[in-house]
XYZ file of C-alpha atoms in Angstrom:
262
model
C -124.319 71.197 -137.935
C -123.147 68.088 -139.787
C -119.493 69.089 -139.489
C -119.514 69.735 -135.714
C -118.515 66.210 -134.683
C -115.582 65.809 -137.088
C -114.207 69.232 -136.173
C -114.517 68.447 -132.456
C -112.811 65.103 -132.940
C -109.987 66.719 -134.924
C -109.414 69.334 -132.219
C -109.361 66.639 -129.539
C -106.850 64.566 -131.515
C -104.556 67.521 -132.031
C -104.793 68.386 -128.343
C -103.792 64.863 -127.340
C -100.805 64.949 -129.706
C -99.718 68.313 -128.298
C -99.902 66.918 -124.767
C -97.913 63.829 -125.762
C -95.225 65.996 -127.330
C -95.074 68.258 -124.276
C -94.510 65.232 -122.019
C -91.778 63.893 -124.307
C -90.126 67.311 -124.421
C -90.069 67.536 -120.630
C -88.685 64.007 -120.279
C -85.886 64.892 -122.704
C -84.651 67.576 -120.308
C -84.028 65.147 -117.459
C -81.157 62.694 -117.174
C -82.887 60.651 -114.434
C -86.458 59.246 -114.422
C -89.133 61.840 -113.605
C -92.106 61.529 -111.275
C -95.692 61.941 -112.422
C -96.081 64.891 -110.069
C -93.121 66.674 -111.624
C -94.285 65.986 -115.167
C -97.775 67.243 -114.431
C -96.394 70.373 -112.775
C -94.000 71.275 -115.591
C -96.440 70.559 -118.429
C -99.451 72.088 -116.649
C -101.460 68.912 -117.212
C -103.785 67.424 -114.604
C -102.051 64.395 -113.028
C -104.787 62.039 -114.206
C -104.458 63.334 -117.787
C -100.676 63.041 -117.717
C -100.946 59.525 -116.244
C -103.335 58.393 -118.966
C -101.149 59.713 -121.784
C -97.989 58.286 -120.209
C -99.644 54.871 -120.026
C -100.318 54.997 -123.766
C -96.743 56.116 -124.428
C -95.451 53.222 -122.316
C -97.526 50.728 -124.293
C -96.011 52.023 -127.537
C -92.509 52.083 -125.941
C -92.015 55.816 -126.468
C -91.737 56.060 -122.676
C -90.439 53.579 -120.093
C -91.848 53.309 -116.577
C -89.150 52.807 -113.948
C -89.611 50.606 -110.885
C -90.134 53.632 -108.676
C -93.167 54.763 -110.668
C -91.164 57.382 -112.495
C -90.813 57.843 -116.243
C -88.051 58.238 -118.826
C -87.805 58.285 -122.612
C -88.208 54.855 -124.190
C -86.147 52.820 -126.614
C -88.649 53.261 -129.413
C -87.408 56.824 -129.837
C -83.846 55.550 -130.215
C -84.969 53.012 -132.803
C -86.773 55.665 -134.828
C -83.839 58.049 -134.442
C -81.467 55.453 -135.851
C -83.780 54.942 -138.829
C -83.814 58.690 -139.508
C -80.026 58.845 -139.149
C -79.504 55.949 -141.555
C -81.592 57.734 -144.170
C -79.836 61.071 -143.870
C -77.642 61.815 -146.855
C -75.184 64.680 -146.810
C -75.883 65.491 -150.459
C -79.605 65.617 -149.844
C -79.160 67.700 -146.692
C -76.766 70.116 -148.388
C -78.441 70.693 -151.746
C -80.794 73.562 -150.944
C -78.217 75.279 -148.739
C -75.675 75.036 -151.568
C -78.150 76.589 -153.978
C -78.746 79.470 -151.564
C -75.013 80.080 -151.215
C -74.654 80.005 -154.993
C -77.399 82.628 -155.300
C -75.452 84.858 -152.913
C -72.070 84.466 -154.597
C -72.911 83.470 -158.177
C -69.799 81.280 -157.955
C -69.225 77.524 -157.940
C -70.151 75.784 -154.669
C -68.554 72.378 -154.068
C -69.464 69.551 -151.713
C -66.570 67.142 -151.182
C -65.698 64.144 -149.017
C -62.402 62.511 -148.159
C -61.368 59.206 -149.672
C -57.890 58.202 -148.590
C -55.372 60.826 -149.673
C -57.798 62.721 -151.903
C -61.032 64.623 -151.806
C -63.864 63.569 -154.098
C -66.373 66.100 -155.404
C -69.841 64.648 -154.776
C -72.034 67.627 -155.679
C -71.774 71.098 -157.116
C -73.886 74.201 -157.666
C -72.692 76.492 -160.433
C -73.727 78.582 -163.416
C -72.051 79.416 -166.685
C -72.100 83.076 -165.673
C -69.533 82.491 -162.923
C -66.777 83.157 -165.466
C -64.807 80.066 -164.448
C -64.594 76.791 -166.276
C -65.528 73.876 -164.025
C -62.608 71.526 -164.555
C -63.306 68.933 -161.880
C -66.796 67.593 -162.324
C -68.740 65.525 -159.807
C -66.678 62.430 -159.109
C -63.418 64.255 -159.739
C -60.533 63.926 -157.294
C -57.753 66.146 -156.001
C -54.905 65.804 -153.451
C -55.761 66.872 -149.912
C -52.883 69.338 -149.463
C -53.700 71.240 -152.668
C -57.353 71.995 -151.885
C -59.159 74.060 -149.281
C -61.463 71.186 -148.306
C -58.526 68.781 -148.229
C -56.711 71.053 -145.777
C -59.788 71.025 -143.554
C -59.522 67.233 -143.369
C -55.742 67.242 -142.872
C -56.091 69.769 -140.060
C -57.930 67.226 -137.889
C -55.454 64.400 -138.510
C -53.197 63.279 -135.681
C -49.526 64.231 -136.214
C -48.627 60.612 -136.978
C -51.345 60.366 -139.634
C -50.260 63.670 -141.180
C -46.651 62.499 -141.385
C -47.797 59.279 -143.040
C -49.746 61.311 -145.619
C -46.672 63.434 -146.348
C -44.547 60.314 -146.800
C -47.062 58.628 -149.104
C -47.696 61.624 -151.338
C -44.371 63.422 -151.176
C -46.477 66.605 -151.236
C -46.366 66.618 -155.017
C -47.423 69.958 -156.501
C -49.421 70.996 -159.550
C -47.955 74.460 -160.106
C -45.683 77.141 -158.639
C -48.198 77.972 -155.897
C -48.635 74.425 -154.616
C -47.518 73.783 -151.047
C -44.771 71.176 -151.289
C -42.819 72.074 -148.134
C -43.618 70.202 -144.901
C -43.055 73.157 -142.578
C -45.219 75.434 -144.719
C -48.024 72.873 -144.790
C -47.882 72.478 -141.016
C -48.137 76.261 -140.586
C -51.063 76.319 -143.000
C -52.902 73.573 -141.094
C -52.287 75.341 -137.782
C -53.993 78.416 -139.259
C -56.915 76.240 -140.412
C -57.370 74.840 -136.907
C -57.224 78.343 -135.435
C -59.568 79.983 -137.959
C -62.041 77.157 -138.580
C -61.778 77.479 -142.356
C -59.209 76.853 -145.099
C -58.043 78.467 -148.318
C -56.590 77.390 -151.643
C -54.716 80.283 -153.254
C -54.289 78.992 -156.798
C -52.494 75.925 -155.429
C -54.510 73.371 -157.396
C -55.320 75.438 -160.485
C -53.760 78.728 -161.557
C -56.381 81.449 -161.690
C -58.711 79.726 -159.202
C -59.002 80.443 -155.485
C -61.175 78.620 -152.958
C -62.299 78.801 -149.352
C -63.789 75.885 -147.399
C -65.479 74.998 -144.116
C -66.204 71.602 -142.585
C -69.542 69.796 -142.265
C -70.164 67.577 -139.213
C -72.653 64.794 -138.516
C -74.598 64.161 -135.314
C -71.633 62.410 -133.698
C -69.412 65.441 -134.252
C -67.357 63.768 -136.965
C -66.376 65.904 -139.943
C -67.808 64.066 -142.931
C -67.606 66.616 -145.751
C -66.342 70.004 -146.781
C -68.182 72.912 -148.398
C -66.187 75.261 -150.577
C -66.548 78.289 -152.826
C -64.408 78.309 -155.988
C -63.982 81.510 -157.964
C -61.634 83.227 -160.394
C -58.684 84.450 -158.352
C -59.599 88.128 -158.761
C -63.265 87.630 -157.859
C -63.181 85.697 -154.586
C -64.603 88.035 -151.943
C -63.764 87.949 -148.250
C -67.353 88.960 -147.544
C -68.447 85.455 -148.607
C -66.509 83.785 -145.812
C -69.234 84.397 -143.235
C -71.880 83.062 -145.609
C -69.768 79.961 -146.272
C -69.254 79.174 -142.589
C -72.914 79.836 -141.797
C -74.027 77.541 -144.638
C -71.719 74.728 -143.472
C -73.150 75.124 -139.968
C -76.706 74.939 -141.292
C -75.958 71.733 -143.182
C -74.324 70.262 -140.074
C -77.401 71.177 -138.028
C -79.621 69.466 -140.608
C -77.538 66.327 -140.042
C -78.091 66.546 -136.280
C -74.820 68.181 -135.236
C -74.928 70.171 -131.999
C -71.759 72.215 -131.342
C -70.140 71.764 -127.959
C -70.605 74.756 -125.696
C -67.681 76.118 -123.753
C -68.134 77.447 -120.251
C-alpha cells in the first residue's frame, strides 16, 4: 500500500498534462479567440475544469485571455518555437534519413547547400562498396549548373538572377557532357521545375550520374539539396521515389508544411 499515493499522484499529473495539451490543440485550430463554452464542448472537459487549466496556462503565458473572456494561444509558445527553430540544424535533421537512403541504395548520399554560384557539400553517407570513388569530400564545391543539386537551386531563381549567373560563370564546362549552352540550360531548368527533381548525367564527372531533390525549412525556403551519386551504369530510376520521399521527410523534420492546392 505504500506505493498507492505516488501512483495516484503520477496518474493525476499525467491527466492534467493531457488536458492542457488537448486545450492547446483545440486553440490551435481556431484563428479567432475561442469561448470557454466552445473549448469545454470540443475537449469534453467540464467547464470548471477547463477554466481552471486555462487560468494556469494564462499565468504561464501559454494562453492569452482576450477582453471578451475568450482564449487564444499565447506568445510563450512563439518564444519557445523560435528557440526550437534556432537550434534546428539541417545536417542534424538529415543525418538519419540519409543513412536510411544509403541503406536502400548502397550509393553515396550527399547533402549540399548553395553558396553564391556553387554548391558546398556539407554531409555525406557512403561506403567503400558503392564502387565509386568519392572525389568531392565534405566542404568540396562545384558549379551550380553542373550538378543536380545546383540545378535545383537555379530552377527557383528569377530570370534576372539566372541571367546574372550565366554572365558571371560563362557556363564553363568540365567535360563533353557539361551544359554550356544557355538555351539547353533553360530547358533543363524548366524540366526541373516541372518534375520537382534534377539530374546530372555525367556533367560534372565522367562516369558519375546523380539525381537530387530540394529540402525546405518551415518558411518554405529551399535551404539544401539531397542527392544520390552513383556510377553511371548503376543509377536506378527506382531510387527516385525514395530520394524525393527522403527529402520530404527531412523538410518535415525542419517544420515544412507543403501548400495544399484546392
